[in-house]
Amino acid sequence: MMNGIGLSLTQPRGGGGGGGGLPQVASLVGFGDSITFGNQASDEAHQWLNIVSTALGAGTPLNQGIPGTVLQNSNDSGGSPRTNNGRDRYVADILGANKREAVAIDYGFNDGRYTAAPTTFNLAQYAMDYREILTGLIAGGYPTNRIFIASPYWISDTGLITGSAGFTGQTRAVFEQFVAAAKALAKEFGVYYADVYAAMRDNGGASLIYTDFNHPTDAGHAVIAAAILASTQQSTDVPAGLFTSDSFTDPDGTIITNHTGEKGASWLPQNGYTPATPNGIKNGRMWSPTATGVYRVAADSVGISSANYYVEAVLTRVSVLAGDNVGVIGRAQTSANTLYFARYSDTAGGWQLFKTVAGSSTQLGSTIADTFAAAAEKTLRLTMSGTTISVQVGGATIISVTDSAIATAGHPGCRFGFAQSDSTGIHIESLKAALL
């Protein structure tokens, strides 16, 4: 069946394993905001969730869309999380008694529009809370090929400046960052992904939107449904040599030595560092209350079978904290304070590479200037291949030196060199290590 705009609503049979088109399922639950709920559709039959559920053979879906809600539980301009946010309600609404064979999620439209509290309510918080939801759904029994997520819906230029208090004045560039984040998370977790933003933009744009400039018409719902039905399961691209992976999913206040990550990740203080208070976890990130928060991963000896590996962390700037410096360590020895480390230093104004041998640190190469704004994320990697020691930021090599001071495998880990709070400074969102 065609929707009249060039997108087919005919559902491919089978599905799964990376092909285009969703698999047939016996039951479906939808999770999202007013557009998932179906605002401005002429009746239930024209709501995208019902169209998708019917095409998949799932019958009437359980609709857990709540109008006006956001995904993240970050504080808004009033100083508290917004009511019925997705992060706080997903366990009750789409797990347990409300779990179905598959779940369709479209969240981020309102997150992307909100502008009133950028230091607390932002892209980084959206990605972090979405990551927690996807982790929880998989742990709760949803296979990755039964989780269907869609990008935030397309919005017109008029829509960007039309809305209630706090939901106006967003730029398209920032809004589209939320679209990119949804796609990146789908790839990270290996679930289905539909770019409904592009589908709406390219198949009618503003003509698909009701006169309130935000909600889709029946034609808009049809385009959304067609894009979701044609979605593709993403490849996670897990490195073959991965031996450490930690997304710091634990209750707020957990200390790092009581936490265990997803793969080979339990934590010990590095030799030569004795923090009075251990590093902690807040909002799914590691932070340090001391200037000596240096920890190595106690990965097993089978995992670290070679000194040639990389350590990579996603760093999130929760707030600007003068003097802060945070990074990753590699080849950290268990019998001495000996290791390589790469970091971002506020004092130096950029990225740096060091070696520490028996407690004495020496900078390798030059400082590479960069800015690290509040609410931004940076991906930092320390790569050790023989005597070639290098640093990558965002996938680009910025420092590369030859050094033979530390040749044995040691351990990966993290290095915090400045006292933070759980709401200030650069925190570590995730950390992984893989053999080269």
mmCIF file of N, CA, C and O in Angstrom, residues 29 31 90-91 93-95 99 103-105 130-144 146-149:
data_model
loop_
_atom_site.group_PDB
_atom_site.id
_atom_site.type_symbol
_atom_site.label_atom_id
_atom_site.label_comp_id
_atom_site.label_asym_id
_atom_site.label_seq_id
_atom_site.Cartn_x
_atom_site.Cartn_y
_atom_site.Cartn_z
ATOM 1 N N VAL A 29 4.296 -2.295 22.157
ATOM 2 C CA VAL A 29 4.043 -1.154 23.024
ATOM 3 C C VAL A 29 4.784 0.055 22.463
ATOM 4 O O VAL A 29 5.919 -0.070 21.991
ATOM 5 N N PHE A 31 6.213 4.075 23.050
ATOM 6 C CA PHE A 31 6.714 4.896 24.156
ATOM 7 C C PHE A 31 7.173 6.229 23.592
ATOM 8 O O PHE A 31 7.995 6.266 22.675
ATOM 9 N N TYR A 90 9.973 4.537 32.402
ATOM 10 C CA TYR A 90 10.045 3.438 31.438
ATOM 11 C C TYR A 90 9.880 2.074 32.094
ATOM 12 O O TYR A 90 9.297 1.145 31.509
ATOM 13 N N VAL A 91 10.391 1.906 33.315
ATOM 14 C CA VAL A 91 10.284 0.598 33.974
ATOM 15 C C VAL A 91 8.819 0.237 34.194
ATOM 16 O O VAL A 91 8.385 -0.890 33.911
ATOM 17 N N ASP A 93 6.181 1.579 32.650
ATOM 18 C CA ASP A 93 5.319 1.696 31.472
ATOM 19 C C ASP A 93 5.592 0.681 30.374
ATOM 20 O O ASP A 93 4.676 0.350 29.605
ATOM 21 N N ILE A 94 6.825 0.194 30.253
ATOM 22 C CA ILE A 94 7.104 -0.727 29.138
ATOM 23 C C ILE A 94 7.856 -1.981 29.563
ATOM 24 O O ILE A 94 8.297 -2.772 28.724
ATOM 25 N N LEU A 95 7.989 -2.192 30.877
ATOM 26 C CA LEU A 95 8.514 -3.447 31.407
ATOM 27 C C LEU A 95 7.465 -4.058 32.337
ATOM 28 O O LEU A 95 6.372 -3.540 32.490
ATOM 29 N N LYS A 99 5.192 -5.057 29.544
ATOM 30 C CA LYS A 99 6.130 -5.511 28.527
ATOM 31 C C LYS A 99 5.360 -6.227 27.415
ATOM 32 O O LYS A 99 4.433 -6.994 27.679
ATOM 33 N N VAL A 103 8.980 -3.139 21.380
ATOM 34 C CA VAL A 103 8.719 -1.775 21.830
ATOM 35 C C VAL A 103 9.167 -0.803 20.740
ATOM 36 O O VAL A 103 10.232 -0.969 20.140
ATOM 37 N N ALA A 104 8.320 0.184 20.457
ATOM 38 C CA ALA A 104 8.654 1.241 19.508
ATOM 39 C C ALA A 104 8.774 2.555 20.286
ATOM 40 O O ALA A 104 7.844 2.939 21.000
ATOM 41 N N ILE A 105 9.918 3.223 20.155
ATOM 42 C CA ILE A 105 10.198 4.436 20.926
ATOM 43 C C ILE A 105 10.465 5.592 19.970
ATOM 44 O O ILE A 105 11.265 5.457 19.042
ATOM 45 N N TYR A 130 18.810 8.178 27.619
ATOM 46 C CA TYR A 130 18.375 7.232 26.585
ATOM 47 C C TYR A 130 19.210 5.952 26.685
ATOM 48 O O TYR A 130 18.683 4.836 26.575
ATOM 49 N N ARG A 131 20.498 6.127 26.935
ATOM 50 C CA ARG A 131 21.379 4.964 27.092
ATOM 51 C C ARG A 131 20.937 4.106 28.275
ATOM 52 O O ARG A 131 20.935 2.869 28.216
ATOM 53 N N GLU A 132 20.548 4.747 29.356
ATOM 54 C CA GLU A 132 20.074 4.006 30.523
ATOM 55 C C GLU A 132 18.795 3.241 30.208
ATOM 56 O O GLU A 132 18.626 2.080 30.625
ATOM 57 N N ILE A 133 17.882 3.867 29.463
ATOM 58 C CA ILE A 133 16.640 3.198 29.098
ATOM 59 C C ILE A 133 16.911 1.979 28.230
ATOM 60 O O ILE A 133 16.379 0.882 28.479
ATOM 61 N N LEU A 134 17.744 2.124 27.213
ATOM 62 C CA LEU A 134 18.038 0.991 26.326
ATOM 63 C C LEU A 134 18.746 -0.125 27.077
ATOM 64 O O LEU A 134 18.448 -1.310 26.871
ATOM 65 N N THR A 135 19.661 0.216 27.961
ATOM 66 C CA THR A 135 20.324 -0.796 28.789
ATOM 67 C C THR A 135 19.299 -1.531 29.642
ATOM 68 O O THR A 135 19.322 -2.768 29.756
ATOM 69 N N GLY A 136 18.364 -0.778 30.236
ATOM 70 C CA GLY A 136 17.348 -1.386 31.081
ATOM 71 C C GLY A 136 16.381 -2.266 30.308
ATOM 72 O O GLY A 136 15.948 -3.318 30.813
ATOM 73 N N LEU A 137 16.039 -1.869 29.091
ATOM 74 C CA LEU A 137 15.132 -2.685 28.293
ATOM 75 C C LEU A 137 15.762 -4.018 27.912
ATOM 76 O O LEU A 137 15.111 -5.066 27.960
ATOM 77 N N ILE A 138 17.028 -3.982 27.542
ATOM 78 C CA ILE A 138 17.715 -5.222 27.186
ATOM 79 C C ILE A 138 17.849 -6.124 28.407
ATOM 80 O O ILE A 138 17.594 -7.334 28.346
ATOM 81 N N ALA A 139 18.221 -5.530 29.549
ATOM 82 C CA ALA A 139 18.314 -6.314 30.786
ATOM 83 C C ALA A 139 16.952 -6.861 31.200
ATOM 84 O O ALA A 139 16.853 -7.924 31.815
ATOM 85 N N GLY A 140 15.877 -6.124 30.818
ATOM 86 C CA GLY A 140 14.525 -6.540 31.184
ATOM 87 C C GLY A 140 13.899 -7.540 30.237
ATOM 88 O O GLY A 140 12.735 -7.917 30.424
ATOM 89 N N GLY A 141 14.633 -7.969 29.217
ATOM 90 C CA GLY A 141 14.153 -9.060 28.379
ATOM 91 C C GLY A 141 13.822 -8.724 26.941
ATOM 92 O O GLY A 141 13.410 -9.611 26.176
ATOM 93 N N TYR A 142 13.980 -7.468 26.533
ATOM 94 C CA TYR A 142 13.761 -7.144 25.116
ATOM 95 C C TYR A 142 15.026 -7.469 24.319
ATOM 96 O O TYR A 142 16.083 -6.894 24.577
ATOM 97 N N PRO A 143 14.957 -8.371 23.337
ATOM 98 C CA PRO A 143 16.116 -8.575 22.455
ATOM 99 C C PRO A 143 16.350 -7.317 21.615
ATOM 100 O O PRO A 143 15.425 -6.528 21.389
ATOM 101 N N THR A 144 17.556 -7.139 21.146
ATOM 102 C CA THR A 144 17.850 -5.940 20.346
ATOM 103 C C THR A 144 17.037 -5.886 19.064
ATOM 104 O O THR A 144 16.764 -4.794 18.553
ATOM 105 N N ARG A 146 14.005 -6.524 18.826
ATOM 106 C CA ARG A 146 12.620 -6.204 19.167
ATOM 107 C C ARG A 146 12.522 -4.815 19.794
ATOM 108 O O ARG A 146 11.527 -4.479 20.428
ATOM 109 N N ILE A 147 13.551 -4.020 19.613
ATOM 110 C CA ILE A 147 13.540 -2.627 20.055
ATOM 111 C C ILE A 147 13.642 -1.755 18.810
ATOM 112 O O ILE A 147 14.625 -1.825 18.068
ATOM 113 N N PHE A 148 12.613 -0.957 18.554
ATOM 114 C CA PHE A 148 12.547 -0.116 17.364
ATOM 115 C C PHE A 148 12.565 1.350 17.817
ATOM 116 O O PHE A 148 11.632 1.800 18.484
ATOM 117 N N ILE A 149 13.616 2.091 17.502
ATOM 118 C CA ILE A 149 13.636 3.497 17.882
ATOM 119 C C ILE A 149 13.673 4.372 16.637
ATOM 120 O O ILE A 149 14.231 3.992 15.606
#
